XYZ file of C-alpha atoms in Angstrom:
496
model
C 54.622 117.806 71.432
C 56.313 120.775 69.823
C 59.226 119.948 72.096
C 59.803 116.768 70.079
C 59.415 118.484 66.690
C 57.609 115.348 65.503
C 53.892 116.145 65.773
C 54.337 119.891 65.750
C 51.844 120.808 63.033
C 53.419 124.239 62.655
C 56.372 122.427 61.165
C 55.681 121.028 57.717
C 56.684 117.353 57.751
C 56.763 115.210 54.624
C 55.737 111.869 56.140
C 56.448 109.960 52.943
C 60.020 111.255 52.786
C 60.519 110.691 56.508
C 59.382 107.046 56.390
C 61.384 106.190 53.258
C 64.439 107.953 54.681
C 64.095 105.952 57.900
C 63.918 102.637 56.035
C 66.963 103.579 53.969
C 68.945 104.585 57.039
C 68.082 101.302 58.780
C 69.315 99.228 55.867
C 72.622 101.114 55.742
C 73.109 101.074 59.502
C 72.594 97.332 60.002
C 75.728 96.155 58.137
C 77.848 98.878 59.702
C 76.654 98.111 63.240
C 77.339 94.408 62.682
C 80.795 95.123 61.315
C 81.743 97.490 64.123
C 80.626 94.962 66.745
C 82.550 92.143 65.101
C 85.578 94.431 64.729
C 85.680 94.905 68.507
C 85.125 91.233 69.295
C 81.540 91.736 70.528
C 78.538 89.651 69.601
C 77.003 91.097 66.406
C 73.735 91.446 68.312
C 75.289 94.047 70.647
C 75.865 96.196 67.567
C 72.242 95.907 66.455
C 70.991 96.646 69.967
C 73.163 99.759 70.016
C 71.794 100.853 66.646
C 68.220 100.441 67.910
C 68.678 102.085 71.323
C 70.941 104.933 70.177
C 68.755 105.614 67.153
C 65.456 105.670 69.048
C 66.530 107.667 72.123
C 68.442 110.346 70.213
C 65.691 110.660 67.586
C 63.114 111.380 70.292
C 65.202 113.356 72.813
C 68.126 114.710 70.776
C 68.866 118.323 70.001
C 69.039 117.965 66.222
C 66.166 116.616 64.075
C 67.502 114.779 61.049
C 70.657 113.527 62.780
C 71.148 109.778 63.099
C 72.978 107.942 65.907
C 73.928 104.296 66.222
C 76.701 101.874 67.134
C 79.529 103.938 65.674
C 83.102 102.828 65.081
C 84.562 105.912 66.776
C 83.318 104.848 70.207
C 83.713 101.105 69.663
C 87.418 101.441 68.862
C 87.968 102.940 72.319
C 86.565 99.819 74.011
C 88.573 97.168 72.146
C 91.413 97.069 74.691
C 88.964 96.769 77.616
C 87.130 93.954 75.848
C 90.359 92.044 75.264
C 91.601 92.467 78.838
C 88.431 92.143 80.949
C 85.514 91.008 78.804
C 82.098 92.226 77.729
C 80.623 92.863 81.202
C 83.221 95.543 81.881
C 82.445 97.034 78.477
C 78.768 97.402 79.395
C 79.745 99.090 82.672
C 82.099 101.452 80.847
C 79.350 102.372 78.378
C 76.993 103.208 81.262
C 79.595 105.407 82.944
C 80.360 107.135 79.641
C 76.657 107.915 79.318
C 76.550 109.455 82.778
C 79.552 111.644 81.928
C 77.839 112.808 78.727
C 74.687 113.684 80.657
C 76.786 115.794 83.049
C 78.326 117.640 80.084
C 74.832 118.511 78.888
C 73.513 119.455 82.336
C 76.446 121.824 82.934
C 76.061 123.239 79.400
C 79.574 122.412 78.220
C 78.567 121.397 74.693
C 79.524 124.824 73.338
C 83.216 124.017 73.773
C 83.104 121.938 70.578
C 83.648 125.280 68.845
C 87.245 125.211 70.104
C 88.192 122.295 67.823
C 90.080 123.768 64.812
C 89.544 122.510 61.252
C 93.024 120.870 60.903
C 92.289 118.844 64.045
C 89.006 117.713 62.515
C 90.742 116.651 59.317
C 93.243 114.615 61.324
C 90.530 113.094 63.515
C 88.342 112.005 60.599
C 91.271 110.737 58.518
C 92.667 108.738 61.415
C 89.260 107.185 62.036
C 88.973 106.268 58.351
C 92.379 104.551 58.406
C 91.420 102.583 61.539
C 88.171 101.393 59.974
C 89.908 100.355 56.748
C 92.854 98.523 58.317
C 90.573 96.766 60.819
C 88.821 95.036 57.919
C 92.061 93.273 57.042
C 91.578 91.097 60.144
C 88.781 89.290 58.301
C 91.404 87.958 55.892
C 92.908 85.952 58.749
C 91.879 82.634 60.243
C 91.115 82.455 64.012
C 94.738 81.466 64.739
C 95.975 84.742 63.304
C 97.450 83.420 60.046
C 96.463 84.937 56.706
C 94.030 83.115 54.465
C 95.587 81.344 51.488
C 94.502 79.480 48.415
C 90.828 79.303 47.426
C 89.422 80.836 50.669
C 91.611 83.913 50.113
C 90.666 84.289 46.441
C 86.957 83.849 47.188
C 87.071 86.354 50.029
C 89.034 88.847 47.961
C 86.778 88.430 44.944
C 83.591 88.966 46.944
C 85.046 92.021 48.700
C 86.081 93.585 45.378
C 82.631 92.834 43.951
C 81.006 94.553 46.944
C 83.255 97.599 46.549
C 82.488 97.805 42.831
C 78.733 97.687 43.422
C 78.870 100.331 46.169
C 80.953 102.547 43.878
C 79.082 102.180 40.583
C 75.454 101.581 41.634
C 74.759 105.213 42.680
C 75.617 106.246 39.117
C 72.546 104.260 37.991
C 70.140 105.295 40.739
C 70.169 106.616 44.294
C 66.669 105.427 45.098
C 68.063 102.395 46.950
C 71.175 102.439 49.186
C 74.156 101.050 47.257
C 75.525 99.247 50.327
C 72.227 97.403 50.743
C 72.196 96.425 47.070
C 75.794 95.175 47.332
C 75.030 93.025 50.360
C 71.935 91.534 48.706
C 73.777 90.724 45.452
C 76.783 89.146 47.187
C 74.436 87.324 49.574
C 72.469 85.973 46.597
C 75.604 84.824 44.771
C 76.929 82.983 47.821
C 73.604 81.237 48.441
C 72.768 80.592 44.792
C 76.111 79.074 43.850
C 76.789 77.458 47.220
C 80.030 79.372 47.657
C 81.803 78.413 50.858
C 82.961 81.553 52.673
C 82.859 83.023 56.149
C 79.484 84.366 57.323
C 78.273 86.309 60.331
C 77.310 83.046 62.019
C 80.958 81.944 61.917
C 81.736 84.936 64.134
C 78.769 84.638 66.492
C 75.173 83.429 66.353
C 72.290 85.890 66.688
C 69.576 85.090 69.187
C 67.210 87.606 67.643
C 65.443 88.550 70.887
C 64.362 91.868 72.374
C 67.250 93.692 74.124
C 67.353 92.081 77.592
C 67.642 94.147 80.766
C 70.996 93.252 82.264
C 72.977 94.910 85.047
C 76.691 94.375 84.224
C 77.978 91.402 86.222
C 81.039 93.059 87.741
C 82.167 93.911 91.245
C 80.933 97.461 91.811
C 83.959 98.718 93.741
C 86.247 101.733 93.614
C 88.921 99.572 92.009
C 86.538 98.702 89.190
C 85.661 102.369 88.786
C 89.358 103.248 88.456
C 89.703 100.523 85.833
C 86.805 101.538 83.581
C 86.883 105.311 84.126
C 89.653 106.073 81.589
C 87.802 104.093 78.896
C 84.503 105.760 79.798
C 86.051 109.220 79.765
C 87.602 108.676 76.334
C 84.408 107.127 74.963
C 82.292 109.988 76.297
C 84.660 112.545 74.804
C 84.910 110.840 71.428
C 81.148 110.308 71.243
C 80.338 113.931 72.043
C 83.023 115.296 69.724
C 81.726 113.283 66.784
C 78.074 113.937 67.663
C 78.437 117.689 68.127
C 80.552 118.055 65.015
C 77.903 116.152 63.078
C 75.288 118.461 64.604
C 77.207 121.489 63.331
C 77.384 119.979 59.839
C 73.616 119.366 59.824
C 73.062 122.947 61.013
C 75.001 124.178 57.977
C 73.139 121.914 55.548
C 69.632 122.663 56.825
C 70.169 126.314 57.745
C 68.715 125.711 61.211
C 70.182 125.637 64.708
C 70.489 122.496 66.805
C 70.805 122.352 70.598
C 74.188 120.956 71.570
C 73.556 120.541 75.303
C 70.264 118.749 74.696
C 72.077 116.427 72.293
C 74.691 115.680 74.987
C 71.958 114.608 77.419
C 70.269 112.456 74.749
C 73.557 110.769 73.795
C 74.309 110.095 77.462
C 70.836 108.705 78.169
C 71.105 106.387 75.175
C 74.496 105.088 76.306
C 73.264 104.464 79.858
C 70.431 102.381 78.376
C 72.953 100.598 76.152
C 74.894 99.485 79.205
C 71.688 98.233 80.833
C 70.360 96.474 77.712
C 73.563 94.830 76.394
C 74.311 97.359 73.669
C 77.837 98.437 72.774
C 77.011 102.154 72.906
C 77.655 104.684 70.188
C 77.225 108.225 68.958
C 76.089 110.176 65.906
C 76.954 108.533 62.581
C 78.065 110.963 59.900
C 77.489 108.648 56.932
C 73.953 107.657 57.990
C 73.109 111.276 58.766
C 74.087 112.249 55.228
C 71.979 109.385 53.867
C 69.047 110.631 55.949
C 69.352 114.248 54.828
C 69.854 113.341 51.168
C 66.665 111.279 51.342
C 64.786 114.426 52.316
C 64.444 114.021 56.082
C 64.253 117.149 58.213
C 62.299 115.891 61.252
C 62.607 113.234 63.947
C 60.263 110.714 62.374
C 62.893 109.157 60.086
C 65.162 108.323 63.022
C 62.287 106.677 64.877
C 61.323 104.651 61.790
C 64.942 103.554 61.332
C 65.241 102.379 64.936
C 61.955 100.425 64.857
C 62.958 98.836 61.537
C 66.214 97.620 63.090
C 64.287 96.143 66.021
C 61.993 94.256 63.592
C 65.040 92.863 61.838
C 66.465 91.716 65.191
C 63.219 90.013 66.216
C 62.327 88.349 62.941
C 65.326 88.518 60.606
C 68.112 86.902 62.660
C 68.220 83.640 60.631
C 68.815 85.695 57.509
C 71.436 88.008 59.038
C 73.453 85.030 60.261
C 73.960 83.943 56.634
C 75.303 87.323 55.465
C 78.821 86.828 54.013
C 81.528 88.644 55.946
C 83.062 89.649 52.620
C 80.034 91.844 51.900
C 80.351 93.616 55.255
C 84.098 94.049 54.782
C 83.533 95.628 51.370
C 80.880 97.985 52.720
C 83.115 99.061 55.607
C 86.076 99.659 53.300
C 83.903 101.960 51.213
C 82.688 103.685 54.381
C 86.321 104.279 55.323
C 87.124 105.641 51.866
C 84.070 107.908 52.016
C 84.925 109.064 55.551
C 88.453 110.123 54.621
C 88.685 113.881 53.973
C 90.401 113.737 50.591
C 90.223 117.507 50.297
C 92.743 117.724 53.151
C 95.387 116.205 50.838
C 94.699 118.781 48.141
C 94.979 121.555 50.728
C 98.395 120.478 52.064
C 100.360 122.972 49.974
C 97.762 125.697 50.640
C 97.527 125.380 54.430
C 100.040 126.831 56.942
C 102.763 124.317 57.801
C 101.745 124.143 61.472
C 98.168 123.249 60.484
C 99.440 120.439 58.236
C 101.664 119.089 61.021
C 98.811 119.312 63.532
C 96.454 117.367 61.255
C 99.049 114.666 60.626
C 99.844 114.382 64.341
C 96.158 113.981 65.240
C 95.756 111.302 62.554
C 98.915 109.543 63.761
C 97.786 109.440 67.409
C 94.370 108.202 66.308
C 95.844 105.373 64.236
C 98.641 104.243 66.537
C 97.000 104.663 69.946
C 93.333 104.213 68.910
C 92.659 107.071 71.330
C 90.545 109.607 69.481
C 89.916 111.848 72.486
C 93.647 112.119 73.218
C 94.302 112.850 69.553
C 91.764 115.680 69.445
C 92.964 117.069 72.791
C 96.581 117.052 71.575
C 95.537 118.792 68.365
C 93.601 121.481 70.238
C 96.521 122.099 72.644
C 99.047 122.351 69.796
C 96.776 124.680 67.824
C 96.290 126.844 70.913
C 100.042 127.041 71.534
C 100.717 127.956 67.904
C 98.030 130.635 68.087
C 99.526 132.004 71.325
C 103.027 132.066 69.776
C 101.841 133.910 66.678
C 99.710 136.343 68.698
C 102.663 137.110 70.971
C 104.656 138.301 67.976
C 101.874 140.673 66.938
C 102.325 142.901 69.985
C 104.491 145.998 69.514
C 104.839 149.259 71.429
C 105.419 152.755 69.959
C 106.435 155.739 72.090
C 106.686 159.514 71.915
C 107.073 162.469 74.303
C 104.455 165.247 74.200
C 104.965 169.003 74.646
C 104.486 168.709 78.407
C 107.345 166.263 78.722
C 105.071 163.269 79.393
C 106.159 160.088 77.631
C 103.425 158.051 75.946
C 103.679 154.345 75.151
C 101.081 153.102 72.654
C 100.505 149.352 72.921
C 99.292 147.510 69.816
C 98.086 143.912 70.006
C 96.740 141.761 72.855
C 98.679 141.711 76.115
C 98.662 138.164 77.498
C 101.111 135.638 78.946
C 102.843 135.024 75.619
C 103.478 138.720 74.935
C 104.556 139.823 78.435
C 108.308 139.556 77.718
C 107.992 141.682 74.573
C 105.881 144.194 76.502
C 108.370 144.511 79.372
C 111.309 144.956 77.010
C 109.643 147.984 75.413
C 110.123 150.322 78.410
C 113.222 152.304 79.366
C 112.595 153.093 83.011
C 115.964 154.733 83.721
C 115.723 157.386 80.978
C 111.962 157.966 81.055
C 110.616 161.302 82.442
C 108.755 161.757 85.718
C 105.350 160.902 84.269
C 104.510 158.087 81.851
C 101.252 157.111 80.171
C 100.620 153.675 78.630
C 97.843 153.889 76.024
C 95.772 150.718 75.505
C 93.513 152.118 72.792
C 94.692 149.378 70.392
C 95.281 146.650 72.967
C 93.534 144.462 75.520
C 94.623 143.139 78.902
C 93.502 139.529 78.679
C 94.845 137.440 81.573
C 96.485 137.373 85.000
C 99.997 137.352 83.517
C 99.242 140.667 81.832
C 97.805 142.127 85.055
C 100.906 141.045 86.998
C 103.137 142.580 84.318
C 101.363 145.933 84.741
C 101.656 145.683 88.524
C 105.408 144.977 88.385
C 105.954 147.743 85.835
C 104.066 150.200 88.056
C 106.196 149.136 91.032
C 109.473 149.567 89.093
C 108.494 153.087 88.014
C 107.432 153.880 91.587
C 110.807 152.740 92.919
C 112.430 155.110 90.423
C 110.302 157.979 91.726
C 108.139 158.132 88.624
C 104.391 157.968 88.047
C 102.796 155.502 85.604
C 99.236 155.891 84.280
C 97.097 153.544 82.137
C 94.818 155.117 79.537
C 92.027 153.937 77.202
C 91.485 150.604 78.886
C 88.330 148.840 77.695
C 85.538 148.140 80.175
C 86.454 144.464 80.447
C 90.103 145.349 81.072
C 89.131 147.838 83.794
C 86.942 145.173 85.380
C 89.868 142.718 85.452
C 92.175 145.277 87.061
C 89.500 146.368 89.546
C 88.931 142.756 90.600
C 92.677 142.389 91.160
C 93.016 145.524 93.322
C 93.830 143.421 96.369
C 97.050 142.112 94.831
C 98.094 144.882 92.422
C 98.475 148.655 92.466
C 98.006 150.456 89.144
C 96.782 153.898 88.139
C 93.955 153.992 85.628
C 93.047 157.217 83.842
């Protein structure tokens, strides 16, 4: 039981805080899950199923108590194109495959590589996601034919959305005991029902059956051609889901001062997504906003996530007639505020304080996210660019000093890492024709880091040998000596 950190009596758990936090999380997750599902063209019920399945499985099996998962927009956005081209059954299959890929990441302990994502890339990723969420809400201001609303329907929709935004913004200034988004939905819901206001509701998008998640094997042809079709979507979804989940895990680690288990979280996320594909859920990942709600409500254990998931299931089973009457304007307003809250506004204030290449990287990641709706590609591009910039700057840090001692031996002192980017600078530092018979290269302030560096040393040794001169390497670190020793079959260098 200690493995679950739920009934581990060595851990002090405030059951009151955990239960109240779970109820609060459920009420904030329901409108978001509905909105994300509707955004992608799914049945709203697939969003609620995802919230239930993701929330329950990751709360019980995940690597980070206090973290909340559900039907998140980051993963849903990836599946929109597949939904439009091939339909919901292919989406379920893609979610299953994404789950399997996430499980493999956890099994092979690859979760640690999230540390390679630089901060500017994260700013771009989060800001791009916020822009997508916000602009997607504008679709609710259009009629099914694609034309914009006009006249009274437009003014009513706009008025209700602005009212929702105002409540979400100002209500926390009065009290934080009740989620502002829930209060906004209830007030707007009450106004629409009480005054008989005619506006679009959830039922106008799709009716909710309100049943238990049904077991359903995706009705597709299980062939290699199908695998080739869904694999790119699954790969991107798996990557996006793990990136957002593991970054959220790191944030919770910082807030709570404890250490989560990234590989265990990968397996839990993957298991939950496999179950989503088998029980008609749209899949998902960790949800940053709901996790913050959970932590601010005092949760530090797994119980709150379990309570939240069970609460959502109760709403599905018994509250469907009510959910169907929820005005879309209320959900649009909540999602717009989620987008505004998701946006890293501090990144704008830091523009003139950050290095230019970091600013460009962040903007590029945000641009790819917004225009291509491919969050994994955006993050990958950002990481590659950041790595190239780092390599370029590191290459310029290498310099070589030289002197000749009393015995006539010439010493070259290398400063800075020797790797592929610095090889040309390194090679240009030697004057083979005028050097004496014996030369020593001192690596006291340097490291040999890769195969390009090893090959450079081998070629340099060969050039000195052809000139009838002897080259020695001195003060190599243990790891450098190990690299050169392993390469003895293809190189010939002299180590002092």
